[in-house]
Short mmCIF file of C-alpha atoms in Angstrom, two decimals:
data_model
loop_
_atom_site.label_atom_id
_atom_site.label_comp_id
_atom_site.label_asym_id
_atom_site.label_seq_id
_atom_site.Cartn_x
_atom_site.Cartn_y
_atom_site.Cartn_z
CA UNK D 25 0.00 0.00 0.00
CA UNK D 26 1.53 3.28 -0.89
CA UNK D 27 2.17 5.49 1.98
CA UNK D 28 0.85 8.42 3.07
CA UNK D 29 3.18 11.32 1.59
CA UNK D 30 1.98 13.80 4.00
CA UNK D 31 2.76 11.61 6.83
CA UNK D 32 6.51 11.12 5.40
CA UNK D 33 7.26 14.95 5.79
CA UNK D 34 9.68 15.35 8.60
CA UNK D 35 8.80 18.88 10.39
CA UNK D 36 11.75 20.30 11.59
CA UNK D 37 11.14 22.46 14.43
CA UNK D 38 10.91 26.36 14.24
CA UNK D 39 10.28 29.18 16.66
CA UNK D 40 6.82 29.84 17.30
CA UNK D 41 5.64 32.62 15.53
CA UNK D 42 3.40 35.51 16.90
CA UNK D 43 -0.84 34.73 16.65
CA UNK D 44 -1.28 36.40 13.42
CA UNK D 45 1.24 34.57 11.93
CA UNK D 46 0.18 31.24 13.62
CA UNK D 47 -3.07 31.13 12.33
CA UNK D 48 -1.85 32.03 8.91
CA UNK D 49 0.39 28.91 8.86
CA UNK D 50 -2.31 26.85 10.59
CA UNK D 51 -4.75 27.36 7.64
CA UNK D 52 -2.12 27.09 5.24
CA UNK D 53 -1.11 23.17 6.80
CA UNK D 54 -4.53 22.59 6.60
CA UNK D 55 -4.80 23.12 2.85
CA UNK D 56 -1.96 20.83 1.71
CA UNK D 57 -2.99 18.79 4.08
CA UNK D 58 -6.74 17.68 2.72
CA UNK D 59 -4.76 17.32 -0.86
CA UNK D 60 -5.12 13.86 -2.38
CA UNK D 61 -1.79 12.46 -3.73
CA UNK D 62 -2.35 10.12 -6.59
CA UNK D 63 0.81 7.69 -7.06
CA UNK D 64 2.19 6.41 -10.38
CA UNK D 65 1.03 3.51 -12.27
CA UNK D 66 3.25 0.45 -11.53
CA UNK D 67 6.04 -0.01 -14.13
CA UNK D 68 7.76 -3.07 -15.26
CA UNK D 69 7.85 -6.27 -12.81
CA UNK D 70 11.35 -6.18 -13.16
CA UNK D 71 11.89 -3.70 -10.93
CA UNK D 72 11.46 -3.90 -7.47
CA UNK D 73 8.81 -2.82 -5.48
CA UNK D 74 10.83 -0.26 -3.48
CA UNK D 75 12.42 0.86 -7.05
CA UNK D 76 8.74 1.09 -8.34
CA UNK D 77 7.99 3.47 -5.74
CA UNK D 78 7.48 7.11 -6.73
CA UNK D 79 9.32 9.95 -4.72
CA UNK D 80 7.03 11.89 -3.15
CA UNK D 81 5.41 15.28 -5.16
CA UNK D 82 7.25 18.56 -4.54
CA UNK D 83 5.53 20.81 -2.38
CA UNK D 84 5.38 24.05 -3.90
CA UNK D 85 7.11 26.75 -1.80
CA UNK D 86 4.59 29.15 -0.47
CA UNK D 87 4.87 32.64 -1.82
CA UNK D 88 3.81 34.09 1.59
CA UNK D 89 5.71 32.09 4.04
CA UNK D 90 4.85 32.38 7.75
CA UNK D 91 8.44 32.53 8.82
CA UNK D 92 9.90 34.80 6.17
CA UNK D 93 6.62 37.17 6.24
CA UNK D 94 7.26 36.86 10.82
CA UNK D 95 11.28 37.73 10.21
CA UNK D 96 9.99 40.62 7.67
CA UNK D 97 7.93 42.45 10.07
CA UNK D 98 10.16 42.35 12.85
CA UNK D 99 12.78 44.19 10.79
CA UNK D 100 10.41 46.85 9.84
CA UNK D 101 9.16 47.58 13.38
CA UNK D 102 13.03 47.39 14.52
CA UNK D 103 13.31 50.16 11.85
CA UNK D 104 10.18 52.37 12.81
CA UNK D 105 11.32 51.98 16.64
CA UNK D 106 14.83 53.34 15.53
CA UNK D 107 13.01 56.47 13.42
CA UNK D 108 10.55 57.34 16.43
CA UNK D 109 13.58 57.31 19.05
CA UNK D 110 15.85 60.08 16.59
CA UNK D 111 12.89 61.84 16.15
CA UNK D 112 12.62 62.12 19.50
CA UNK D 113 16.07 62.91 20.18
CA UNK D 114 16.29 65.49 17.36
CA UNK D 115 12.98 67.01 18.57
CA UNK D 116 14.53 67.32 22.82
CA UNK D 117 18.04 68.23 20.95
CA UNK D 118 15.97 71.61 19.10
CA UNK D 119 14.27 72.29 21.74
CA UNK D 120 17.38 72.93 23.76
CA UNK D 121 18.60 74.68 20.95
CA UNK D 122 15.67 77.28 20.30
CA UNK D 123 14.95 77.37 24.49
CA UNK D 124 14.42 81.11 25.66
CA UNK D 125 11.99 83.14 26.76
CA UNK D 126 9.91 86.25 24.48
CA UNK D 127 8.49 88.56 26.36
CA UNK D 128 5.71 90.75 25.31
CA UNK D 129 5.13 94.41 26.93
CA UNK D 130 2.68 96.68 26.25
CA UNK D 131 3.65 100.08 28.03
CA UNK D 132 1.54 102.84 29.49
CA UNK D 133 0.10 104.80 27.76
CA UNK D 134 -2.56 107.93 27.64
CA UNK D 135 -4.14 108.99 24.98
CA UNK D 136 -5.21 113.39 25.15
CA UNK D 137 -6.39 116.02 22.38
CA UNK D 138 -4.29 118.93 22.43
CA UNK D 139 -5.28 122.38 21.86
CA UNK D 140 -3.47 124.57 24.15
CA UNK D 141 -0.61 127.61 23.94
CA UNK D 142 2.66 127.07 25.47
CA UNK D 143 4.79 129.50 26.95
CA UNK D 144 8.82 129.06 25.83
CA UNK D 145 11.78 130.98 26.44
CA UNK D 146 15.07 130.73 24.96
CA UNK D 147 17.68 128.53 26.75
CA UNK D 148 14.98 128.35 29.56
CA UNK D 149 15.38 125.36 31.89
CA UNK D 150 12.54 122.41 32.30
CA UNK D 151 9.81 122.33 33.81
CA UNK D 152 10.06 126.09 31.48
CA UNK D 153 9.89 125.05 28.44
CA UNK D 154 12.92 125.90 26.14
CA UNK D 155 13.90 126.98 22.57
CA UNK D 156 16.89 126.99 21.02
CA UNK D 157 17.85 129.32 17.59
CA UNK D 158 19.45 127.40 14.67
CA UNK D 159 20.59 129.76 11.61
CA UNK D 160 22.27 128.80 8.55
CA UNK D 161 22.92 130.80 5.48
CA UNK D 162 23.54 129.05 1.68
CA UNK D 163 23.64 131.24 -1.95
CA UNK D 164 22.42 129.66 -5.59
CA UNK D 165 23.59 130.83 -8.55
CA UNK D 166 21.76 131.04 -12.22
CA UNK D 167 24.35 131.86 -15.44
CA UNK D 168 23.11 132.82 -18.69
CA UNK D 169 24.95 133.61 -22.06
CA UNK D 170 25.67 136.94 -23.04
CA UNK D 171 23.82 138.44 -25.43
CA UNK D 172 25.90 141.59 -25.67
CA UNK D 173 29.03 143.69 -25.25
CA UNK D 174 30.01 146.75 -24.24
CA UNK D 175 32.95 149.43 -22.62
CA UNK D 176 32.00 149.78 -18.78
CA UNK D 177 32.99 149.71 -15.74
CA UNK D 178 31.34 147.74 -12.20
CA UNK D 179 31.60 147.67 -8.91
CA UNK D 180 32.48 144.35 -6.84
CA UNK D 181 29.33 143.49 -4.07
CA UNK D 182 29.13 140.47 -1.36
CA UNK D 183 27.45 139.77 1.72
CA UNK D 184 29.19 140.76 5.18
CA UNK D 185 28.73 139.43 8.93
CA UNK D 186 29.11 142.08 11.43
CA UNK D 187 30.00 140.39 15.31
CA UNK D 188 29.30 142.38 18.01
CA UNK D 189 31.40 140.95 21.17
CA UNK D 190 32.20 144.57 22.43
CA UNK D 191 28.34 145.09 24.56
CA UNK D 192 25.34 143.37 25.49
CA UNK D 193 23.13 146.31 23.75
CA UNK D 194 22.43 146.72 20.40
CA UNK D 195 25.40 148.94 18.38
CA UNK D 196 24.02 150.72 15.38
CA UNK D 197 26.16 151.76 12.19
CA UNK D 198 25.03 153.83 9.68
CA UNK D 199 24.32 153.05 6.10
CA UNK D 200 28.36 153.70 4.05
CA UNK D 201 30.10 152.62 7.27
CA UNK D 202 33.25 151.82 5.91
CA UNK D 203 34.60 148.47 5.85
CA UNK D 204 38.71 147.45 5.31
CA UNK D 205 39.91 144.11 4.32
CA UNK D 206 43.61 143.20 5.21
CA UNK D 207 44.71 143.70 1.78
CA UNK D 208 43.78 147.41 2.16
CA UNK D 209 40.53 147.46 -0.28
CA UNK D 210 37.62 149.79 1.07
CA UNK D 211 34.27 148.28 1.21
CA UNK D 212 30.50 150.72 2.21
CA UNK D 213 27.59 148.83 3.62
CA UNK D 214 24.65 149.34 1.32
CA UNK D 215 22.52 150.11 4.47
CA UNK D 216 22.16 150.92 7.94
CA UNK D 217 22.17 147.92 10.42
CA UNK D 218 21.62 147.53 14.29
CA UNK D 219 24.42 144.23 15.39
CA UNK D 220 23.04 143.12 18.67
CA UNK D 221 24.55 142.78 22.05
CA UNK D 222 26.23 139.46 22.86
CA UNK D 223 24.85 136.85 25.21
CA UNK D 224 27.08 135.31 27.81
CA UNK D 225 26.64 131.72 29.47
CA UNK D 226 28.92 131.08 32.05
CA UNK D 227 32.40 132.20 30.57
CA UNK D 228 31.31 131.75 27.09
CA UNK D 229 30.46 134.67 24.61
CA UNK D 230 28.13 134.72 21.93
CA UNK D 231 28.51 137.59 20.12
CA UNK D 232 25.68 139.49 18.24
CA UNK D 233 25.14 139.14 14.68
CA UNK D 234 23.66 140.54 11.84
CA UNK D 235 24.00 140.50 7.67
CA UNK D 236 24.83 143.37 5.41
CA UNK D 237 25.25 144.19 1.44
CA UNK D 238 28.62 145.70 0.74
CA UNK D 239 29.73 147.52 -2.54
CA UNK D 240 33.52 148.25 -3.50
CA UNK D 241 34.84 151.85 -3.28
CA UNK D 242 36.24 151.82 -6.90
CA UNK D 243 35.47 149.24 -9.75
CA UNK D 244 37.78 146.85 -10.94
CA UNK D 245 38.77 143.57 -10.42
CA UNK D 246 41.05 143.67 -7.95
CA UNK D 247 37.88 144.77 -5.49
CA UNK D 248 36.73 140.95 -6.02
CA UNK D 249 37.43 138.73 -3.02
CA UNK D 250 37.59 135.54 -1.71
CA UNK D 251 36.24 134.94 2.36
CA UNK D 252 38.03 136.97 4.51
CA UNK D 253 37.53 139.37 7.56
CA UNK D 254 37.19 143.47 7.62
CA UNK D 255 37.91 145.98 10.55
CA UNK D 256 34.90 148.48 11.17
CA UNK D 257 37.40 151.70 10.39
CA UNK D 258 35.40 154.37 12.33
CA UNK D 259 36.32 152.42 15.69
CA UNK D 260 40.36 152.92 15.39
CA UNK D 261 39.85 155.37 17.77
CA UNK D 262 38.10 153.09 20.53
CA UNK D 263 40.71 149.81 20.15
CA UNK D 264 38.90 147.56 22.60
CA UNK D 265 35.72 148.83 20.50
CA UNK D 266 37.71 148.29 16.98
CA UNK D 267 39.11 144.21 18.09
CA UNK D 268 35.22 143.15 19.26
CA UNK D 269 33.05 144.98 16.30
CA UNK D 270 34.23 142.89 13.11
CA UNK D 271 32.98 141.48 9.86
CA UNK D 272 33.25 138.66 7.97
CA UNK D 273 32.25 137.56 4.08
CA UNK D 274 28.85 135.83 4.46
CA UNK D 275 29.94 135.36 0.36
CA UNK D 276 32.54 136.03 -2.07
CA UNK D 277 32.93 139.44 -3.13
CA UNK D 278 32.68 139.36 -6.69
CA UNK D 279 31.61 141.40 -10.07
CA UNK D 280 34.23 144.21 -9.91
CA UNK D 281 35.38 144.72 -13.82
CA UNK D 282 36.32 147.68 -16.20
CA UNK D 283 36.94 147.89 -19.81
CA UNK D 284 35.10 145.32 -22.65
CA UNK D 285 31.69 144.10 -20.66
CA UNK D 286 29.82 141.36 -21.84
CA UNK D 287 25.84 141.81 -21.47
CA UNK D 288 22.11 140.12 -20.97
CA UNK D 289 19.20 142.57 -20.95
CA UNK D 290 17.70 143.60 -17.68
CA UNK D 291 14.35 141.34 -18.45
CA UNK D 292 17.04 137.97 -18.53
CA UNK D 293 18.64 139.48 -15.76
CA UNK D 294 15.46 139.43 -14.12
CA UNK D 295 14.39 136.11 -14.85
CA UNK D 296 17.31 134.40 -13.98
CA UNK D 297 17.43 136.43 -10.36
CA UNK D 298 14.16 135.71 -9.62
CA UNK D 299 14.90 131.76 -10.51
CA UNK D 300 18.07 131.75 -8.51
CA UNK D 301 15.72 133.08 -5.50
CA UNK D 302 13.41 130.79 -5.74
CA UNK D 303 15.82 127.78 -5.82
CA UNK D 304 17.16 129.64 -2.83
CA UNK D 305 14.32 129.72 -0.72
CA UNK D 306 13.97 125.41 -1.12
CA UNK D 307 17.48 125.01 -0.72
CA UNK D 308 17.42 127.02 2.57
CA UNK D 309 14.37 124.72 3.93
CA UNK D 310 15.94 121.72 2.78
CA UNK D 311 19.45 122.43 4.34
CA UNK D 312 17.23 123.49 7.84
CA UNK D 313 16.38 119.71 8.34
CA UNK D 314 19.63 118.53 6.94
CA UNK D 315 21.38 119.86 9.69
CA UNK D 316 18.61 120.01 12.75
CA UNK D 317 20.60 118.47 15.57
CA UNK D 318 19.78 114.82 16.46
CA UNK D 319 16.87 114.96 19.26
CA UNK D 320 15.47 117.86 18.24
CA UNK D 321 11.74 118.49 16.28
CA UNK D 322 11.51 121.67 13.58
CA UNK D 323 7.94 122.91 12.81
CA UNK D 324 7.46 124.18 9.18
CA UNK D 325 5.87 127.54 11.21
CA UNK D 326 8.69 127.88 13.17
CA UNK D 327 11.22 128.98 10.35
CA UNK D 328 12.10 132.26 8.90
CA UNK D 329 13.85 132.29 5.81
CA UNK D 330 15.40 135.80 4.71
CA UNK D 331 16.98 136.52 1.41
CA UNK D 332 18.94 139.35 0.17
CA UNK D 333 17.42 142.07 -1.96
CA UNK D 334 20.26 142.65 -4.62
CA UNK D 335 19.81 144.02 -8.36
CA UNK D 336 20.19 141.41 -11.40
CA UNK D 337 23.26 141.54 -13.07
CA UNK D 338 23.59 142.96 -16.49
CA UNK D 339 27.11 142.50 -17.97
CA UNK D 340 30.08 141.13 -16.50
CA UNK D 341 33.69 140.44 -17.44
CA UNK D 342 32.93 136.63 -18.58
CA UNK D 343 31.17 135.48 -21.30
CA UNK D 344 28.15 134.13 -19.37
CA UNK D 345 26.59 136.57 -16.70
CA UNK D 346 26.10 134.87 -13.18
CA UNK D 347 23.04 136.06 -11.14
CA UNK D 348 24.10 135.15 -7.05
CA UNK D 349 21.01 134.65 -4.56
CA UNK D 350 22.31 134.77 -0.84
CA UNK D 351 19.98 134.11 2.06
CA UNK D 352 19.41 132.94 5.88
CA UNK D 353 17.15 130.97 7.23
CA UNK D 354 16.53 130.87 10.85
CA UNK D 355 14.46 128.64 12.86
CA UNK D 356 12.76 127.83 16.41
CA UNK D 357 13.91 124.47 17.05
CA UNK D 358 13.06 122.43 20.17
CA UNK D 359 13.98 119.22 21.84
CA UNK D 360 11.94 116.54 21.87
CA UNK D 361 12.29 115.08 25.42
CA UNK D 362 11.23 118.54 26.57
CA UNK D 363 8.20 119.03 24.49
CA UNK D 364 7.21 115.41 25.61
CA UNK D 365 7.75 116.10 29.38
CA UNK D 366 6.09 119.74 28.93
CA UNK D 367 2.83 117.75 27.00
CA UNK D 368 2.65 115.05 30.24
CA UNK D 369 3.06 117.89 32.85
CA UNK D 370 -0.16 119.72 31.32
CA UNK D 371 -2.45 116.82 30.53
CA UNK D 372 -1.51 114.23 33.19
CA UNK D 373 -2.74 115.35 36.74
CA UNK D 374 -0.15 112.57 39.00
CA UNK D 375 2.68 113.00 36.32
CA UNK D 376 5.81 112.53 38.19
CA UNK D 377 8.64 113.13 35.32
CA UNK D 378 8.77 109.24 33.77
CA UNK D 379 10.34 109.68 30.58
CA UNK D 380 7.97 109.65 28.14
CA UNK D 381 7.09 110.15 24.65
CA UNK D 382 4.57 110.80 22.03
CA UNK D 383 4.88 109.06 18.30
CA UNK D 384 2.47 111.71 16.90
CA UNK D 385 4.52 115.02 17.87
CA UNK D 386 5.72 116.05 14.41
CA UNK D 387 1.81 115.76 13.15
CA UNK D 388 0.86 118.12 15.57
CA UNK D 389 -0.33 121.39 13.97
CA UNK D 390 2.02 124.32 15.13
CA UNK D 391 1.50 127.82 15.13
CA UNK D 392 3.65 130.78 16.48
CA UNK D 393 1.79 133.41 18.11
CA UNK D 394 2.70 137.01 16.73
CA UNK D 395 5.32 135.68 14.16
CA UNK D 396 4.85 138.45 11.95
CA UNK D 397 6.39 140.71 14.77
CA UNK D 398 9.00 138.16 15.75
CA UNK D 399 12.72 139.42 14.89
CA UNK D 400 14.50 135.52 15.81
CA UNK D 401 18.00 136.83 16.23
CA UNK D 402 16.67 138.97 19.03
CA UNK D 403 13.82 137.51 20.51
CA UNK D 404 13.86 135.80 23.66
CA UNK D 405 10.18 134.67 24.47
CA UNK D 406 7.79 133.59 22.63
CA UNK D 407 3.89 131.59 22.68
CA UNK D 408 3.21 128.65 20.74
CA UNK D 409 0.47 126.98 19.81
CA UNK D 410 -0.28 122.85 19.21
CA UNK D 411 -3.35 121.22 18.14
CA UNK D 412 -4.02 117.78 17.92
CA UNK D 413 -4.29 113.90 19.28
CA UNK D 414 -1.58 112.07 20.70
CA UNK D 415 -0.74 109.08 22.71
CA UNK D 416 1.51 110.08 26.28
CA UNK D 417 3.65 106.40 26.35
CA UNK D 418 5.88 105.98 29.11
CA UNK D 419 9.58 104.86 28.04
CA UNK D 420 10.13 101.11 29.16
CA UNK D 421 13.49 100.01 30.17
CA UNK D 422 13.90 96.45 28.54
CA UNK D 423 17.64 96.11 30.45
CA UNK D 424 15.40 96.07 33.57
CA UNK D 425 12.81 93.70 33.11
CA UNK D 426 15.43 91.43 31.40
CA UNK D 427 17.58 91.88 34.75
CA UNK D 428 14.20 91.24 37.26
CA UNK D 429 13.24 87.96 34.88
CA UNK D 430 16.57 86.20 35.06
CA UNK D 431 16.09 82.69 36.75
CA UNK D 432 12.78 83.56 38.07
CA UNK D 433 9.75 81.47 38.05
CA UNK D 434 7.38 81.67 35.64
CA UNK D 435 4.29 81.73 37.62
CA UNK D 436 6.12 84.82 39.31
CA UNK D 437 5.83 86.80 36.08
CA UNK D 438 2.52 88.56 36.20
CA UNK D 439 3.63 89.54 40.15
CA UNK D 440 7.16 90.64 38.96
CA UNK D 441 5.81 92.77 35.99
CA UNK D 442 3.00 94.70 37.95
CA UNK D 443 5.70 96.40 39.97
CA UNK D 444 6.57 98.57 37.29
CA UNK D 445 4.32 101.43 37.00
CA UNK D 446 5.31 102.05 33.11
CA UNK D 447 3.59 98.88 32.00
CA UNK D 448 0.00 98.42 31.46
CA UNK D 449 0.07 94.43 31.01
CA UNK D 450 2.82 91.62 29.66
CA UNK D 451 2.68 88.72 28.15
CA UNK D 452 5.32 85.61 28.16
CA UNK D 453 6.44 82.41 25.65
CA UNK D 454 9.09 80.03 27.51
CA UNK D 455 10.49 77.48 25.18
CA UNK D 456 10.70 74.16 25.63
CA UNK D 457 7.01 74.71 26.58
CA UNK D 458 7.29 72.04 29.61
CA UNK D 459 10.22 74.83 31.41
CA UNK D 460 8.99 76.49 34.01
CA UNK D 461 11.72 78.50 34.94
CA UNK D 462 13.32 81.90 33.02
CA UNK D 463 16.53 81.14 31.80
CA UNK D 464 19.73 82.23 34.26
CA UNK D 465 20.96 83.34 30.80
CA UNK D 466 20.14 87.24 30.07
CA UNK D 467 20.85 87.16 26.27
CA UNK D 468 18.35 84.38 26.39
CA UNK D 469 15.96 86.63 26.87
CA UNK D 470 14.24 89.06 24.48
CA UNK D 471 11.51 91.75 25.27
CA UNK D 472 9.04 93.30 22.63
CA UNK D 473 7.32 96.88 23.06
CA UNK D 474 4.35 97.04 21.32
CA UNK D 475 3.07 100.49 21.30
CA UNK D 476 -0.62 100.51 20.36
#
């Protein structure tokens, strides 16, 4: 009787495999097991029986083998383990990495509609408030091509300073006061000026000021001039009078010619003047907040701007004829910090001097009371006016909270923040999220003002 093949299959023993895969293999057994295996048809007699016998029927291998599938799995959950553990590690690794703590402040603030006159007075001291003068001069020129030529003769003309650091009361000269340079060359002012007295502070001198025209004695060239200083000739008599009452070129002195004359008529003359006054006039405004000093606000109202009344230029010594515009401009300027302290002193009852400040100053609308009576170079009080809204916010010192944060607790922080009377509330972010400490580092932590 042939034997049963299944029966002849020698299992050799394996490691038992988890329950999924156990019942996989179970049903799989149990398939090959209820197979019928037909044997051969006998073959000659004169082979033996045992000879006769056919090997058993390969089993095919299973394409989804229990073991192989078991072995499979385990590697890819070894490798998923290993991924979830260095994500882990890479997450703790950034978080010490990014760890710090943001703090958010938002500081006092008050918010008050101005509409109120001011009382200021030069070089005053707070809780006065002060003004300070700032004065600068500049010149533009406009050249056109002559149209013309002729025999003549001109007269050199400039622009002079004259100092006054002899009295603190106005000294008055007349108009044709004569004026010497150090090469010897006469010089009359066109006009009769008033040079104020000089201010002292302390052991320093400021010594009055004031601009004249001057016109050359004779014409010629040799009356033109570069910068330089002039003697007041009518003081040699007084010589403590004659070293403090000087002048100095505000411009070059220049036009002084004789003999062939090139020409423009006195309508291009014109034109060109008036154009080199009007580029003047910008230049002058321009150049005023160019050089305001750091810290300080100018108010469009607040500036004068002077320029010199001189007669166009017909004919010259060069082929093109030059028209010169010289001017001043002076202006009220004030510091910011005062104007901010002066603002909270009016509109906050309990102010107590905080520094503050106020975003919207510069979009205030000024006005200066009785400018069109207002000499600046001699004017020591004046009344201004500002309109508008504005928000009062108190300075915050971030070097302080930093230093009051450092290695505290953070359920301290509210408690810790309230003890500064410049901030209305605070918020905090500590990363790693689970800390629950600031860190001990100060550069490791960074505050934000946000000003509303």
């Amino acid at each position: 009787m042939a034997k049963n093949v299944v029966e002849d299959i020698i299992k050799t023993p394996k490691r038992e495999p988890s329950v999924f895969f156990s019942e996989l293999a179970k049903a799989t057994n149990k398939t090959l097991s209820t197979q019928e295996v037909k044997p051969k048809s006998p073959r000659s007699t004169s082979r033996s029986t045992s000879a006769r016998q056919s090997p058993p029927p390969r089993i095919p291998k299973d394409p989804i083998s229990p073991v192989f599938t078991e072995r499979k799995y385990h590697k890819h959950a070894r490798i998923w383990v290993f991924a979830a553990v260095s994500v882990f590690i890479l997450f703790f690794a950034l978080s010490f990495l990014f760890s710090g703590a943001s703090v958010s402040v938002s500081p006092k603030t008050v918010s008050v509609d101005i509409a109120t006159d001011f009382a200021s007075e030069k070089d005053a001291i707070l809780p006065s408030l002060p003004f300070q003068l700032m004065a600068i001069s500049a010149s533009e020129k406009v050249s056109n091509p002559s149209t013309g030529s002729k025999v003549a003769s001109s007269k050199a003309t400039g622009t002079v300073v004259l100092f006054n650091e002899y009295s603190t009361t106005p000294q008055n000269l007349l108009i044709n006061t004569r004026l010497e340079a150090p090469n010897g060359k006469i010089y009359y002012t066109d006009k009769a000026v008033s040079i104020p007295g000089y201010k002292k502070t302390g052991t320093t001198i400021t010594p009055g000021s004031v601009d004249v025209k001057v016109t050359a004695a004779e014409a010629g060239e040799e009356y033109n001039s570069p910068l330089t200083d002039f003697t007041i000739i009518g003081f040699k008599t007084n010589a403590d009078k004659y070293a403090k009452m000087y002048g100095r070129s505000r411009t070059e002195i220049s036009g002084g010619a004789t003999g062939n004359m090139y020409t423009v008529s006195a309508e291009e003359a014109s034109a060109s003047y008036a154009k080199a006054r009007e580029t003047l006039n910008q230049t002058l405004m321009t150049q005023a907040r160019t050089e305001l000093p750091e810290g300080f606000v100018l108010f469009d109202n607040a500036l004068f701007i002077s320029i010199d009344e001189a007669s166009p230029i017909t004919e010259s010594k060069e082929t093109e004829i030059t028209q010169v515009a010289t001017g001043t401009a002076q202006a009220f300027i004030f510091k910011r910090s005062d104007l901010h302290e002066v603002i909270a002193r009016k509109f906050i009852q309990d102010y107590d001097g905080d520094l503050v400040h106020i975003p919207e100053l510069d979009s205030l609308v000024f006005e200066l009371r009785n400018k069109d009576t207002i000499v600046p170079a001699t004017v020591e009080d004046i009344t201004i006016n500002l309109t508008g809204s504005a928000n009062i916010i108190w300075d915050v010192n971030t070097e302080e909270i930093i230093s009051s944060l450092v290695g505290k607790r953070k359920k301290d922080f509210q408690s810790i923040m309230s003890i500064n009377p410049n901030i209305q509330s605070a918020e905090v972010v500590i990363k790693p999220f689970w800390e629950r400490k600031f860190p001990t580092k100060p550069e490791s932590i960074e505050v934000l003002v946000k000003e509303s």
